[in-house]
Coordinates of C-alpha atoms in Angstrom, one line a residue:
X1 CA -12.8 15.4 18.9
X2 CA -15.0 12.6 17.4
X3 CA -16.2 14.5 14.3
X4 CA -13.8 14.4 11.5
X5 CA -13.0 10.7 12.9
X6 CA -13.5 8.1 9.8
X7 CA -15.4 4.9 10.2
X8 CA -12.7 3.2 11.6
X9 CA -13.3 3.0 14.9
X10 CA -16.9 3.2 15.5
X11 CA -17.9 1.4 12.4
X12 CA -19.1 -2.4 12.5
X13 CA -20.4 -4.3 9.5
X14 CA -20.8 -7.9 8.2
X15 CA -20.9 -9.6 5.4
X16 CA -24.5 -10.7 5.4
X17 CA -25.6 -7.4 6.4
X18 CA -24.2 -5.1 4.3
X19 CA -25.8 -2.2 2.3
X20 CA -24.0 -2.2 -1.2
X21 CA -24.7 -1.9 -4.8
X22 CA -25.9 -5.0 -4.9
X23 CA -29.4 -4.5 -2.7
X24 CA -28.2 -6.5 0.2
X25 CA -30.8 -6.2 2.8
X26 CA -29.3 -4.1 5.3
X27 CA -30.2 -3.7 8.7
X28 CA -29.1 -1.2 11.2
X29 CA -26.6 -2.3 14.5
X30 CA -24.1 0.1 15.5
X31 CA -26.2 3.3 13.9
X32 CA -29.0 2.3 17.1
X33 CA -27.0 2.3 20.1
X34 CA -27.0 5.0 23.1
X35 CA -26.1 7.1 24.1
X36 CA -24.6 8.6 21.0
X37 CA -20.9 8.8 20.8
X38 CA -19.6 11.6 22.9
X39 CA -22.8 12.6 24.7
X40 CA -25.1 11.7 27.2
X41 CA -28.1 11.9 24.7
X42 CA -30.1 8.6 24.1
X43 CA -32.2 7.8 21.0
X44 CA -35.8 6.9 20.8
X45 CA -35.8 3.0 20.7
X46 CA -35.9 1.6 16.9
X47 CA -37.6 -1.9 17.3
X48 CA -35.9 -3.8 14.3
X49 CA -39.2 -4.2 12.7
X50 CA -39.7 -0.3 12.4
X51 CA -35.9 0.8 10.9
X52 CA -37.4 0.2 7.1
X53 CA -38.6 3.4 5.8
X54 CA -41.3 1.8 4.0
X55 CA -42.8 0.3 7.4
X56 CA -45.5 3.0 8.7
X57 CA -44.9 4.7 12.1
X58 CA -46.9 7.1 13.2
X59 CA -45.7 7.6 16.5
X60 CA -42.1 7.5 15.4
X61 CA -40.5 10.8 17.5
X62 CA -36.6 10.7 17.3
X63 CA -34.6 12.5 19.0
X64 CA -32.7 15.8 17.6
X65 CA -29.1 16.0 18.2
X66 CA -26.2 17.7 16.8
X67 CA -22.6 18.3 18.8
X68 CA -21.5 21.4 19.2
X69 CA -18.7 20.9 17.5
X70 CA -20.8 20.5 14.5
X71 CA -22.6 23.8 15.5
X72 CA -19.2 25.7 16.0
X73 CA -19.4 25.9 12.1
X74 CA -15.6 24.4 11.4
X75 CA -14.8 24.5 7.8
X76 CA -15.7 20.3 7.3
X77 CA -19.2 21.6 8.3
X78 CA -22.4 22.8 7.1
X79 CA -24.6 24.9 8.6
X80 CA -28.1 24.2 9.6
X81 CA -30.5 23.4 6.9
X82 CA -32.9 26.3 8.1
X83 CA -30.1 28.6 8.1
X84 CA -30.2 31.9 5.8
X85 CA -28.2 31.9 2.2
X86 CA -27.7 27.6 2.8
X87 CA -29.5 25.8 -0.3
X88 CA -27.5 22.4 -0.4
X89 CA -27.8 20.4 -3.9
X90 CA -28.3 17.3 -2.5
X91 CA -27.8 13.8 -4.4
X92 CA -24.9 15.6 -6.5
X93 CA -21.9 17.1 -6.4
X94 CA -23.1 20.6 -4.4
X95 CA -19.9 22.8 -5.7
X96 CA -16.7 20.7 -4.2
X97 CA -18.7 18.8 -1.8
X98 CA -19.9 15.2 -2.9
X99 CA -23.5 14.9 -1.5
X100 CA -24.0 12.2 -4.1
X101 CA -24.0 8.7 -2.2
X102 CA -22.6 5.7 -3.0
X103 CA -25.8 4.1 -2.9
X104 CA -27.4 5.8 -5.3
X105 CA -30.2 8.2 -5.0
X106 CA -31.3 8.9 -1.1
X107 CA -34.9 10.7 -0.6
X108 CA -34.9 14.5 0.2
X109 CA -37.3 14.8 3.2
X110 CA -38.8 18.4 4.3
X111 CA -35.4 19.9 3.0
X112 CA -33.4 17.0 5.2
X113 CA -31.9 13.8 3.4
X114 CA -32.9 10.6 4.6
X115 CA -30.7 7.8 5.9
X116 CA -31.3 5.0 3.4
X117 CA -30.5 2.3 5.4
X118 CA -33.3 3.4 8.0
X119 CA -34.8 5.0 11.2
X120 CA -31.7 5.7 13.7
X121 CA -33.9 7.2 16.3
X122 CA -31.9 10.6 16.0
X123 CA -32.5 13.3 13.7
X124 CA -30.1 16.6 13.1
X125 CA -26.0 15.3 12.0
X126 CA -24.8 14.3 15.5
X127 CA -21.4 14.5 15.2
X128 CA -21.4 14.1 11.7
X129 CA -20.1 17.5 9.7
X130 CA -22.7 17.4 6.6
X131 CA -26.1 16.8 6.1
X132 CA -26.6 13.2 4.2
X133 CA -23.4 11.2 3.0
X134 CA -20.0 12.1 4.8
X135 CA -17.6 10.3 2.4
X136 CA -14.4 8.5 4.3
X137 CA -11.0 6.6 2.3
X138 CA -9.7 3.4 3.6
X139 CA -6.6 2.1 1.8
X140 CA -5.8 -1.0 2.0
X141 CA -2.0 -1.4 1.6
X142 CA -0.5 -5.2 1.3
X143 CA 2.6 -7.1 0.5
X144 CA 3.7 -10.9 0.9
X145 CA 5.4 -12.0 4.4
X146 CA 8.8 -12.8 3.1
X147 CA 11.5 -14.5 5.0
X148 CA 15.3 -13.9 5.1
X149 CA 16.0 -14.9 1.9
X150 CA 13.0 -13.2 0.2
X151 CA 10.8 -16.3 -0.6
X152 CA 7.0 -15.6 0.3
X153 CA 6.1 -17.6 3.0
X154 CA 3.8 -20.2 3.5
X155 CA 1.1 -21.2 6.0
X156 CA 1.9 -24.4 7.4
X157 CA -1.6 -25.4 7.4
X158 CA -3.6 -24.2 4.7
X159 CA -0.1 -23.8 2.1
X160 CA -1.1 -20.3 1.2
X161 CA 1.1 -17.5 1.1
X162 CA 0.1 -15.1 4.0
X163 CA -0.3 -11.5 3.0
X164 CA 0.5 -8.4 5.5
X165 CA -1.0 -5.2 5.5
X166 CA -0.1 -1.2 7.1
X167 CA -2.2 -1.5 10.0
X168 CA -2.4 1.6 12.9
X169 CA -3.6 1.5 16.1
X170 CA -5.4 4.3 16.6
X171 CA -5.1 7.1 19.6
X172 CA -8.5 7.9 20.7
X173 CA -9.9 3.9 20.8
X174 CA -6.8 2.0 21.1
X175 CA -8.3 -0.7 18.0
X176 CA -6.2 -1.6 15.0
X177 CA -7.3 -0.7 12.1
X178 CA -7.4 0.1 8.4
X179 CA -5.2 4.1 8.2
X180 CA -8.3 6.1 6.8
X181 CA -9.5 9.5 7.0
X182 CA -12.5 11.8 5.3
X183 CA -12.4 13.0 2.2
X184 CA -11.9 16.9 2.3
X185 CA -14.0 19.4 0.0
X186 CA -13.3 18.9 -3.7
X187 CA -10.7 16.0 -3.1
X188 CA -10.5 13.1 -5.6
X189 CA -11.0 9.2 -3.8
X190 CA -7.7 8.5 -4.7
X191 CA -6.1 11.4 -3.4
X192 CA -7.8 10.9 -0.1
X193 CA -6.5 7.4 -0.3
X194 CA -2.8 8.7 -0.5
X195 CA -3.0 11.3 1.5
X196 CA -5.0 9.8 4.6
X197 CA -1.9 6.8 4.2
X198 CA 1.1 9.3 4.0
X199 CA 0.0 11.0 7.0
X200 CA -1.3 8.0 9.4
X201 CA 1.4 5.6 8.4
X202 CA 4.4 7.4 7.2
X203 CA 3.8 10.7 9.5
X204 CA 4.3 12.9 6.6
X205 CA 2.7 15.7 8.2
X206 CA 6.3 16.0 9.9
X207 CA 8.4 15.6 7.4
X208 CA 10.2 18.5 5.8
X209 CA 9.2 19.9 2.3
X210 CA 12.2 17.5 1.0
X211 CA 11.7 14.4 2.9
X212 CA 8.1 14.8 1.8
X213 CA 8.6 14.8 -1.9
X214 CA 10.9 11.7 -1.3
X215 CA 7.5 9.5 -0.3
X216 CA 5.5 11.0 -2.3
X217 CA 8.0 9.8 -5.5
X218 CA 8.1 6.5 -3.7
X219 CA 4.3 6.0 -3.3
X220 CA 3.4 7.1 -6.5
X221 CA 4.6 4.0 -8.1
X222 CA 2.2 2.2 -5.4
X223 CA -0.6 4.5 -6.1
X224 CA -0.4 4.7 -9.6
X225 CA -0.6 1.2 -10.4
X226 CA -3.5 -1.0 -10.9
X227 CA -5.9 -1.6 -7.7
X228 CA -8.7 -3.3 -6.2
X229 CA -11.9 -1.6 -4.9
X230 CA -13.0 -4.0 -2.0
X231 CA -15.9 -2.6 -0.8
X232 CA -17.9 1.1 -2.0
X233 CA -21.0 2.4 0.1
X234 CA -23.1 2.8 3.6
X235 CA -21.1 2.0 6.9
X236 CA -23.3 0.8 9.8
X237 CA -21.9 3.3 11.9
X238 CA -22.7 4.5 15.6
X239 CA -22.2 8.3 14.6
X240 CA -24.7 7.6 12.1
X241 CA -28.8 9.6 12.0
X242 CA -31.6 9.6 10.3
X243 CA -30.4 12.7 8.5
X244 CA -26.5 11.9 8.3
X245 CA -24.7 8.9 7.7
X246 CA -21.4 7.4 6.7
X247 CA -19.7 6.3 3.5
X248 CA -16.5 4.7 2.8
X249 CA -14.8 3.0 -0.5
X250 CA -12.0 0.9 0.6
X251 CA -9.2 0.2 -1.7
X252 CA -6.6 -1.9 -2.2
X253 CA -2.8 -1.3 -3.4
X254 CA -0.8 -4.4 -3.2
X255 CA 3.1 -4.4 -3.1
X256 CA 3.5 -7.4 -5.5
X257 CA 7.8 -8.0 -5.0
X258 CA 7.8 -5.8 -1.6
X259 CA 10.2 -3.5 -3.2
X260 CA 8.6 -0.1 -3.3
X261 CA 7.4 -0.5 0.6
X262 CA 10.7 -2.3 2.0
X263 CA 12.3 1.7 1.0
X264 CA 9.6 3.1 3.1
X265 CA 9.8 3.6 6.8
X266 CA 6.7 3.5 8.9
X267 CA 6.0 5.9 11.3
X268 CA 3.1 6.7 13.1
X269 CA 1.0 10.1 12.8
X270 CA -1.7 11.8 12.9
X271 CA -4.4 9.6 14.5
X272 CA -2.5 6.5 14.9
X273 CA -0.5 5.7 18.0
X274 CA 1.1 2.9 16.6
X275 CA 2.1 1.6 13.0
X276 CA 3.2 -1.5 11.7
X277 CA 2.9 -4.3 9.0
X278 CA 0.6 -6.9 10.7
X279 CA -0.1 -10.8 9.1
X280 CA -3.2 -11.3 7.8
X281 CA -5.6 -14.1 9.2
X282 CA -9.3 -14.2 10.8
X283 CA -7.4 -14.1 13.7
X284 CA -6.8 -10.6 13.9
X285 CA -8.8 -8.8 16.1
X286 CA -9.7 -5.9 14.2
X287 CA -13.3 -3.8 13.7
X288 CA -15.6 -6.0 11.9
X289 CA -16.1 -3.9 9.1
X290 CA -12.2 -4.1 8.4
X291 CA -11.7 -7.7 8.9
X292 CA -14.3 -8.4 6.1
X293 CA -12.6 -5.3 4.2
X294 CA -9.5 -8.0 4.8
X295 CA -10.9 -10.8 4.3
X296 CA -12.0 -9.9 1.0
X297 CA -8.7 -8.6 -0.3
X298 CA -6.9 -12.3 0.8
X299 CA -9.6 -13.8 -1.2
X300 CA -8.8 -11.6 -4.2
X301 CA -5.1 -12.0 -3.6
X302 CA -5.1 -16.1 -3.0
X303 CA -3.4 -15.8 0.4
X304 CA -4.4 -17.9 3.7
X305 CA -7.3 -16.4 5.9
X306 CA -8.1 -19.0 7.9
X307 CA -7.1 -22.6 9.1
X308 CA -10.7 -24.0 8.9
X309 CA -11.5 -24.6 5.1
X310 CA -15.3 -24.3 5.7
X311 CA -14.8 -21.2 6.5
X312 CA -13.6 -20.0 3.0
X313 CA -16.1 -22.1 1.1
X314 CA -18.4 -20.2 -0.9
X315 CA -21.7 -22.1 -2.5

């Protein structure tokens, strides 16, 4: 049941240790603890010195794991690296599946890919369905808080406009969170974007052929128009091994007068429990990975984050 989850519940990140792009200095958190998401299986102990590739260990012996779930060969899986006729093109795109990562080039390690961010203390996919980057969507949909009469509305204290975003609360770990999903087999980032938010926040894998057609002429507008990529690469993530890790590129598609979303009704699907449009602030007790996500996008946008100025200071 934990496989085809995306990052957002198990995935923790922050600012300062992030893995991007930009050669942040990244070091390992959620991807270390035990036992490993739905099992009893513990990993070999990573001191923090010894998760850097480039640090020698000898007598480094992870553990091998992978769910049998994975094993069950579903479609969103591959098969074992030692298995007959199964010669993956790793660091490109390997027929419809994307094994190119975000980060750039990974190294290829006696046929298995190696996690880039570092030693896990697991080897094999865990519950992870392919071997190296599994690529996840997170949009990141936002529109002003208005009040009766339509003006934006203010923070008393800081005097910025405070921004809302489609938040869900997810079934299986009761958090709030970002609506995001994987990105299937030969599916374009910003269809996965669309597509993981029609069905976790408008239900629309309920809807008839008709209603259907009627968001997706709605969301188009939305979708189509100019966006913001808030954050593209490695997510420190507890599912994560030494051979399989996760990726996400969070985007966000902002509802300038509130028109085209005010037309739309929320409804919960899918893996949320619960759907609505929640006010943004550091007060919001989300994953850490999706607070910065947030955070960031209130930054781009102008709108109040938090009631202590040094907190929003940058030098």
């Amino acid at each position: 049941p934990f496989s085809n989850l995306s990052t957002n519940c198990w995935s923790r990140l922050h600012p300062v240790n992030m893995f991007n792009s930009y050669n942040v200095k990244f070091h390992h958190s959620k991807a270390l603890t035990s036992p490993y998401p739905g099992s009893h299986t513990e990993r070999s102990h990573v001191p923090e010195d010894k998760v850097g590739w480039l640090t020698e260990w000898k007598d480094y012996n992870p553990v091998e794991y992978t769910a049998k779930s994975v094993l069950a060969g579903p479609s969103w899986a591959d098969p074992q690296i030692n298995d007959e006729g199964f010669s993956p093109k790793f660091n490109e795109r390997d027929g419809d599946v994307e094994r190119k990562s975000l980060n750039g080039l990974y190294v290829v390690e006696n046929g298995r890919p190696r996690n880039p961010a570092g030693r896990t203390g697991l080897t094999g996919r865990g519950l992870l369905g392919r071997w190296g980057p599994n690529h996840a969507a997170d949009p990141i949909v936002t529109r002003w808080k208005r009040d009766i009469s339509g003006n934006k509305v203010a923070h008393p204290v800081t005097g910025k406009n405070i921004l809302q975003f489609v938040a869900i609360k997810r079934r299986d770990c009761g958090e709030w969170a970002i609506p995001g999903g994987m990105v299937d087999p030969g599916e374009k980032i910003t269809a996965t974007l669309k597509r993981e938010f029609e069905e976790e926040a408008l239900n629309s894998l309920q809807k008839s052929p008709e209603e259907k057609a009627k968001l997706e002429k709605q969301l188009q507008k939305l979708f189509s128009q100019e966006h913001f990529v808030v954050y593209r690469g490695y997510v420190d993530d507890p599912r994560n091994t030494d051979n399989a890790w996760m990726e996400t590129e969070a985007v966000n598609y902002h509802d300038e007068t509130g028109e085209t979303m005010d037309n739309l009704p929320l409804e919960a699907g899918d893996d949320a429990g619960v759907v609505k449009w929640v006010d943004i602030s550091e007060k919001l007790e989300l994953y850490a990975s999706h607070s910065y996500f947030i955070k960031l996008v209130t930054e781009k946008r102008g709108a109040h984050w938090s009631e202590d100025p040094g907190s929003e200071c940058h030098k």
